[in-house]
């Protein structure tokens, strides 16, 4: 029997719910993956991240190859042992992060050479080296090596970049080889252009992957344009494989993506915004820096069961945010990740019970009320 699988349990409209099975555990979909870029979800113990309901974390090839180095992580027993998270880990392949973070990049057919944003040292990433690094890390879900222009980009640039990423996808597949228990996902590119998305989907399906990501979105195009693309892009990918929308997003983006057939997502937003005093609740975004919270004895969210909302007042959160105390980022990250995972659990239940449209409506009504 195969060591990994994906089973859909229910559909409601285009929304789906199911489970990805791996030797390190099950991933309930739609799934939100907290980002653990540098082998930590910043400000959270891994057992706390699990308590929020996360089944899988995301790690980054780019950051980990530069510091502490993939060989070192491998010598120390792999990324799971290293960071004390024994459940599934998906690693991004590095190309996207090189383009946004590194200095002096040079893109060729072979791959990309760049200087580290950490110490200026020179490095090379290619489909082959990215697959090797993700193998050394011990990633359960490995991403193909790709490239992606920021939007808006002209069509010629999008087309050229997408075709290069598809040649890299074929090389990624070849270099990954046969690794039972591990999955390899291809990444669709093509910007907002329907025909380029179709060409990319066909190329990926011909190569054959265990799952399919939609890349190149949430790169400056705005929610309306992204939803426009998600109205057709997921339908180009195989029904029976997981579909992963990379780098998305705000709660409303996530609900809209699930409505359009997405099964997995990741975003730094709940953790990063927690570190700047921002919280997400059923009433939308709340800024704890705001003076209106200074004397407020109520919890951040009356209906939330997270440790932040169970034990601390808005007044306290306001104080520790203003005083730049470490606990501010810890508590707000915990709340935000809890909120995101509750949102995912709510969507999974709604899809299973064929009431996703009502769920969506209630979600938007809550955000429209705003925080009071
Ligand atoms: N994260 C967000 N978007 C992308 C993308 O297009 N490719 C990769 N590899 N990672 C991403
Ligand atoms: Zn809470």
GROMACS .gro file of C-alpha atoms in nm, residues 31-320:
model
  290
   31UNK     CA    1  -0.547   2.299   0.598
   32UNK     CA    2  -0.369   2.612   0.714
   33UNK     CA    3   0.008   2.569   0.755
   34UNK     CA    4   0.176   2.803   1.006
   35UNK     CA    5   0.508   2.931   0.874
   36UNK     CA    6   0.822   2.809   1.056
   37UNK     CA    7   1.076   2.967   0.823
   38UNK     CA    8   1.388   2.938   1.039
   39UNK     CA    9   1.294   2.609   1.213
   40UNK     CA   10   1.060   2.788   1.453
   41UNK     CA   11   0.713   2.938   1.440
   42UNK     CA   12   0.834   3.263   1.590
   43UNK     CA   13   0.725   3.313   1.952
   44UNK     CA   14   0.557   2.971   1.987
   45UNK     CA   15   0.663   2.638   2.136
   46UNK     CA   16   0.586   2.359   1.886
   47UNK     CA   17   0.351   2.189   2.133
   48UNK     CA   18   0.155   2.515   2.155
   49UNK     CA   19   0.137   2.535   1.775
   50UNK     CA   20  -0.008   2.183   1.782
   51UNK     CA   21  -0.260   2.291   2.049
   52UNK     CA   22  -0.392   2.557   1.811
   53UNK     CA   23  -0.487   2.269   1.579
   54UNK     CA   24  -0.207   2.271   1.321
   55UNK     CA   25  -0.140   1.939   1.145
   56UNK     CA   26   0.158   2.059   0.938
   57UNK     CA   27   0.415   2.339   0.935
   58UNK     CA   28   0.595   2.509   0.650
   59UNK     CA   29   0.974   2.542   0.644
   60UNK     CA   30   1.200   2.725   0.400
   61UNK     CA   31   1.483   2.578   0.196
   62UNK     CA   32   1.633   2.923   0.137
   63UNK     CA   33   1.665   3.023   0.504
   64UNK     CA   34   1.770   2.682   0.635
   65UNK     CA   35   2.039   2.624   0.369
   66UNK     CA   36   2.198   2.955   0.470
   67UNK     CA   37   2.155   2.908   0.844
   68UNK     CA   38   2.213   2.658   1.005
   69UNK     CA   39   2.279   2.464   0.678
   70UNK     CA   40   2.099   2.154   0.549
   71UNK     CA   41   2.391   1.915   0.612
   72UNK     CA   42   2.406   2.024   0.975
   73UNK     CA   43   2.030   1.972   1.018
   74UNK     CA   44   2.069   1.626   0.858
   75UNK     CA   45   2.357   1.536   1.095
   76UNK     CA   46   2.137   1.639   1.388
   77UNK     CA   47   1.863   1.401   1.283
   78UNK     CA   48   1.660   1.609   1.037
   79UNK     CA   49   1.437   1.914   1.068
   80UNK     CA   50   1.159   1.742   1.266
   81UNK     CA   51   1.394   1.634   1.546
   82UNK     CA   52   1.592   1.959   1.526
   83UNK     CA   53   1.287   2.180   1.585
   84UNK     CA   54   1.088   1.933   1.799
   85UNK     CA   55   0.794   1.902   1.556
   86UNK     CA   56   0.742   1.535   1.470
   87UNK     CA   57   0.436   1.590   1.251
   88UNK     CA   58   0.442   1.666   0.878
   89UNK     CA   59   0.653   1.951   0.739
   90UNK     CA   60   0.623   2.103   0.392
   91UNK     CA   61   0.926   2.290   0.265
   92UNK     CA   62   0.921   2.560   0.001
   93UNK     CA   63   1.189   2.516  -0.261
   94UNK     CA   64   1.379   2.844  -0.234
   95UNK     CA   65   1.347   3.013  -0.572
   96UNK     CA   66   1.066   3.242  -0.463
   97UNK     CA   67   1.257   3.349  -0.149
   98UNK     CA   68   1.582   3.406  -0.343
   99UNK     CA   69   1.395   3.649  -0.565
  100UNK     CA   70   1.250   3.845  -0.274
  101UNK     CA   71   1.527   3.829  -0.011
  102UNK     CA   72   1.876   3.774  -0.152
  103UNK     CA   73   2.124   4.016  -0.309
  104UNK     CA   74   2.287   4.005  -0.654
  105UNK     CA   75   2.072   3.734  -0.806
  106UNK     CA   76   2.161   3.581  -1.141
  107UNK     CA   77   1.898   3.367  -1.311
  108UNK     CA   78   2.003   3.116  -1.577
  109UNK     CA   79   1.859   2.799  -1.731
  110UNK     CA   80   2.064   2.603  -1.476
  111UNK     CA   81   1.921   2.782  -1.171
  112UNK     CA   82   1.992   3.092  -0.967
  113UNK     CA   83   2.311   3.217  -0.806
  114UNK     CA   84   2.279   3.471  -0.527
  115UNK     CA   85   2.439   3.625  -0.222
  116UNK     CA   86   2.304   3.538   0.123
  117UNK     CA   87   2.103   3.810   0.298
  118UNK     CA   88   2.264   3.679   0.621
  119UNK     CA   89   2.637   3.711   0.551
  120UNK     CA   90   2.684   3.795   0.183
  121UNK     CA   91   2.823   3.449   0.098
  122UNK     CA   92   2.767   3.317  -0.256
  123UNK     CA   93   2.525   3.027  -0.322
  124UNK     CA   94   2.353   2.843  -0.601
  125UNK     CA   95   2.006   2.690  -0.612
  126UNK     CA   96   1.878   2.471  -0.892
  127UNK     CA   97   1.609   2.203  -0.917
  128UNK     CA   98   1.875   1.945  -0.828
  129UNK     CA   99   2.025   2.129  -0.529
  130UNK     CA  100   1.679   2.226  -0.398
  131UNK     CA  101   1.565   1.860  -0.406
  132UNK     CA  102   1.886   1.756  -0.227
  133UNK     CA  103   1.845   2.021   0.044
  134UNK     CA  104   1.479   1.931   0.101
  135UNK     CA  105   1.585   1.563   0.125
  136UNK     CA  106   1.852   1.648   0.383
  137UNK     CA  107   1.597   1.845   0.585
  138UNK     CA  108   1.365   1.543   0.577
  139UNK     CA  109   1.067   1.735   0.442
  140UNK     CA  110   0.745   1.533   0.403
  141UNK     CA  111   0.604   1.752   0.125
  142UNK     CA  112   0.874   1.880  -0.110
  143UNK     CA  113   0.802   2.169  -0.346
  144UNK     CA  114   0.934   2.176  -0.704
  145UNK     CA  115   1.191   2.450  -0.775
  146UNK     CA  116   1.024   2.744  -0.947
  147UNK     CA  117   1.049   3.112  -1.023
  148UNK     CA  118   0.785   3.381  -1.013
  149UNK     CA  119   0.773   3.744  -1.123
  150UNK     CA  120   0.602   4.012  -0.911
  151UNK     CA  121   0.274   4.137  -1.056
  152UNK     CA  122   0.208   4.339  -1.263
  153UNK     CA  123   0.449   4.177  -1.509
  154UNK     CA  124   0.417   4.190  -1.887
  155UNK     CA  125   0.294   3.883  -2.070
  156UNK     CA  126   0.627   3.802  -2.234
  157UNK     CA  127   0.798   3.795  -1.895
  158UNK     CA  128   0.518   3.580  -1.744
  159UNK     CA  129   0.531   3.334  -2.033
  160UNK     CA  130   0.909   3.301  -2.032
  161UNK     CA  131   0.919   3.264  -1.653
  162UNK     CA  132   0.637   3.005  -1.648
  163UNK     CA  133   0.808   2.794  -1.918
  164UNK     CA  134   1.137   2.805  -1.729
  165UNK     CA  135   0.954   2.694  -1.412
  166UNK     CA  136   0.797   2.404  -1.607
  167UNK     CA  137   1.140   2.289  -1.731
  168UNK     CA  138   1.258   2.316  -1.370
  169UNK     CA  139   0.949   2.117  -1.260
  170UNK     CA  140   1.054   1.829  -1.488
  171UNK     CA  141   1.411   1.844  -1.349
  172UNK     CA  142   1.271   1.857  -0.993
  173UNK     CA  143   1.065   1.542  -1.060
  174UNK     CA  144   1.370   1.362  -1.204
  175UNK     CA  145   1.599   1.469  -0.918
  176UNK     CA  146   1.340   1.384  -0.648
  177UNK     CA  147   1.318   1.027  -0.776
  178UNK     CA  148   1.113   0.769  -0.588
  179UNK     CA  149   1.088   0.840  -0.213
  180UNK     CA  150   0.807   0.640  -0.048
  181UNK     CA  151   0.644   0.833   0.235
  182UNK     CA  152   0.739   1.171   0.085
  183UNK     CA  153   0.534   1.377  -0.159
  184UNK     CA  154   0.647   1.610  -0.438
  185UNK     CA  155   0.421   1.899  -0.539
  186UNK     CA  156   0.443   2.088  -0.870
  187UNK     CA  157   0.377   2.463  -0.882
  188UNK     CA  158   0.152   2.620  -1.146
  189UNK     CA  159   0.261   2.964  -1.268
  190UNK     CA  160   0.137   3.201  -1.540
  191UNK     CA  161   0.029   3.514  -1.354
  192UNK     CA  162  -0.334   3.608  -1.415
  193UNK     CA  163  -0.337   3.481  -1.777
  194UNK     CA  164  -0.580   3.197  -1.827
  195UNK     CA  165  -0.399   3.038  -2.125
  196UNK     CA  166  -0.063   3.047  -1.945
  197UNK     CA  167  -0.222   2.886  -1.637
  198UNK     CA  168  -0.368   2.616  -1.865
  199UNK     CA  169  -0.034   2.552  -2.037
  200UNK     CA  170   0.136   2.533  -1.697
  201UNK     CA  171  -0.126   2.292  -1.555
  202UNK     CA  172  -0.090   2.064  -1.860
  203UNK     CA  173   0.289   2.063  -1.829
  204UNK     CA  174   0.269   1.971  -1.460
  205UNK     CA  175   0.006   1.700  -1.509
  206UNK     CA  176   0.217   1.545  -1.787
  207UNK     CA  177   0.514   1.529  -1.551
  208UNK     CA  178   0.293   1.393  -1.270
  209UNK     CA  179   0.302   1.514  -0.909
  210UNK     CA  180   0.153   1.407  -0.575
  211UNK     CA  181  -0.009   1.747  -0.536
  212UNK     CA  182  -0.034   2.076  -0.722
  213UNK     CA  183   0.032   2.426  -0.592
  214UNK     CA  184  -0.090   2.752  -0.738
  215UNK     CA  185   0.204   2.991  -0.723
  216UNK     CA  186   0.253   3.345  -0.842
  217UNK     CA  187  -0.053   3.487  -0.663
  218UNK     CA  188  -0.074   3.727  -0.367
  219UNK     CA  189   0.222   3.909  -0.519
  220UNK     CA  190   0.061   4.251  -0.544
  221UNK     CA  191  -0.245   4.190  -0.765
  222UNK     CA  192  -0.513   4.243  -0.498
  223UNK     CA  193  -0.794   4.015  -0.378
  224UNK     CA  194  -1.035   4.073  -0.667
  225UNK     CA  195  -0.775   3.982  -0.930
  226UNK     CA  196  -0.658   3.683  -0.725
  227UNK     CA  197  -1.016   3.551  -0.690
  228UNK     CA  198  -1.062   3.610  -1.065
  229UNK     CA  199  -0.768   3.376  -1.128
  230UNK     CA  200  -0.891   3.126  -0.865
  231UNK     CA  201  -1.224   3.112  -1.051
  232UNK     CA  202  -1.045   2.906  -1.320
  233UNK     CA  203  -0.699   2.793  -1.202
  234UNK     CA  204  -0.793   2.518  -0.950
  235UNK     CA  205  -1.025   2.354  -1.205
  236UNK     CA  206  -0.725   2.300  -1.435
  237UNK     CA  207  -0.559   2.078  -1.173
  238UNK     CA  208  -0.644   1.710  -1.100
  239UNK     CA  209  -0.953   1.663  -0.882
  240UNK     CA  210  -0.799   1.376  -0.689
  241UNK     CA  211  -0.481   1.553  -0.575
  242UNK     CA  212  -0.434   1.825  -0.310
  243UNK     CA  213  -0.433   2.184  -0.434
  244UNK     CA  214  -0.217   2.430  -0.242
  245UNK     CA  215  -0.243   2.807  -0.274
  246UNK     CA  216   0.097   2.947  -0.177
  247UNK     CA  217   0.141   3.246   0.054
  248UNK     CA  218  -0.229   3.324   0.121
  249UNK     CA  219  -0.353   3.510   0.314
  250UNK     CA  220  -0.595   3.716   0.522
  251UNK     CA  221  -0.893   3.523   0.668
  252UNK     CA  222  -1.122   3.655   0.392
  253UNK     CA  223  -0.869   3.543   0.126
  254UNK     CA  224  -0.862   3.197   0.281
  255UNK     CA  225  -1.240   3.161   0.291
  256UNK     CA  226  -1.264   3.276  -0.072
  257UNK     CA  227  -0.987   3.037  -0.177
  258UNK     CA  228  -1.154   2.739  -0.008
  259UNK     CA  229  -1.481   2.834  -0.179
  260UNK     CA  230  -1.290   2.806  -0.509
  261UNK     CA  231  -1.151   2.457  -0.446
  262UNK     CA  232  -0.824   2.512  -0.255
  263UNK     CA  233  -0.716   2.247   0.001
  264UNK     CA  234  -0.401   2.395   0.161
  265UNK     CA  235  -0.261   2.739   0.237
  266UNK     CA  236   0.024   2.902   0.428
  267UNK     CA  237   0.088   3.259   0.534
  268UNK     CA  238   0.311   3.455   0.772
  269UNK     CA  239   0.023   3.690   0.851
  270UNK     CA  240  -0.109   3.538   1.179
  271UNK     CA  241   0.241   3.507   1.325
  272UNK     CA  242   0.396   3.821   1.177
  273UNK     CA  243   0.102   4.050   1.253
  274UNK     CA  244   0.091   3.908   1.609
  275UNK     CA  245   0.441   4.046   1.657
  276UNK     CA  246   0.327   4.396   1.556
  277UNK     CA  247   0.025   4.409   1.787
  278UNK     CA  248  -0.233   4.302   1.527
  279UNK     CA  249  -0.499   4.042   1.600
  280UNK     CA  250  -0.758   3.869   1.383
  281UNK     CA  251  -1.100   3.784   1.523
  282UNK     CA  252  -1.448   3.701   1.392
  283UNK     CA  253  -1.493   4.080   1.385
  284UNK     CA  254  -1.195   4.136   1.154
  285UNK     CA  255  -0.861   4.298   1.236
  286UNK     CA  256  -0.791   4.453   1.579
  287UNK     CA  257  -0.490   4.676   1.652
  288UNK     CA  258  -0.395   4.633   2.019
  289UNK     CA  259  -0.170   4.942   2.004
  290UNK     CA  260  -0.483   5.154   1.981
  291UNK     CA  261  -0.544   5.369   2.292
  292UNK     CA  262  -0.908   5.256   2.309
  293UNK     CA  263  -0.788   4.928   2.465
  294UNK     CA  264  -0.588   5.089   2.750
  295UNK     CA  265  -0.859   5.048   3.018
  296UNK     CA  266  -1.058   4.765   2.861
  297UNK     CA  267  -1.089   4.465   3.098
  298UNK     CA  268  -1.254   4.244   2.833
  299UNK     CA  269  -1.065   3.969   2.651
  300UNK     CA  270  -0.955   4.028   2.293
  301UNK     CA  271  -1.234   3.799   2.170
  302UNK     CA  272  -1.513   3.699   2.413
  303UNK     CA  273  -1.588   3.382   2.221
  304UNK     CA  274  -1.229   3.258   2.184
  305UNK     CA  275  -1.096   2.964   2.388
  306UNK     CA  276  -0.724   3.037   2.336
  307UNK     CA  277  -0.496   3.099   2.640
  308UNK     CA  278  -0.460   3.466   2.542
  309UNK     CA  279  -0.835   3.528   2.550
  310UNK     CA  280  -0.893   3.303   2.853
  311UNK     CA  281  -0.641   3.476   3.079
  312UNK     CA  282  -0.560   3.829   2.965
  313UNK     CA  283  -0.745   4.158   2.914
  314UNK     CA  284  -0.724   4.395   2.619
  315UNK     CA  285  -0.573   4.643   2.865
  316UNK     CA  286  -0.291   4.400   2.943
  317UNK     CA  287  -0.231   4.319   2.576
  318UNK     CA  288  -0.225   4.693   2.496
  319UNK     CA  289   0.029   4.747   2.775
  320UNK     CA  290   0.268   4.468   2.668
   0.00000   0.00000   0.00000
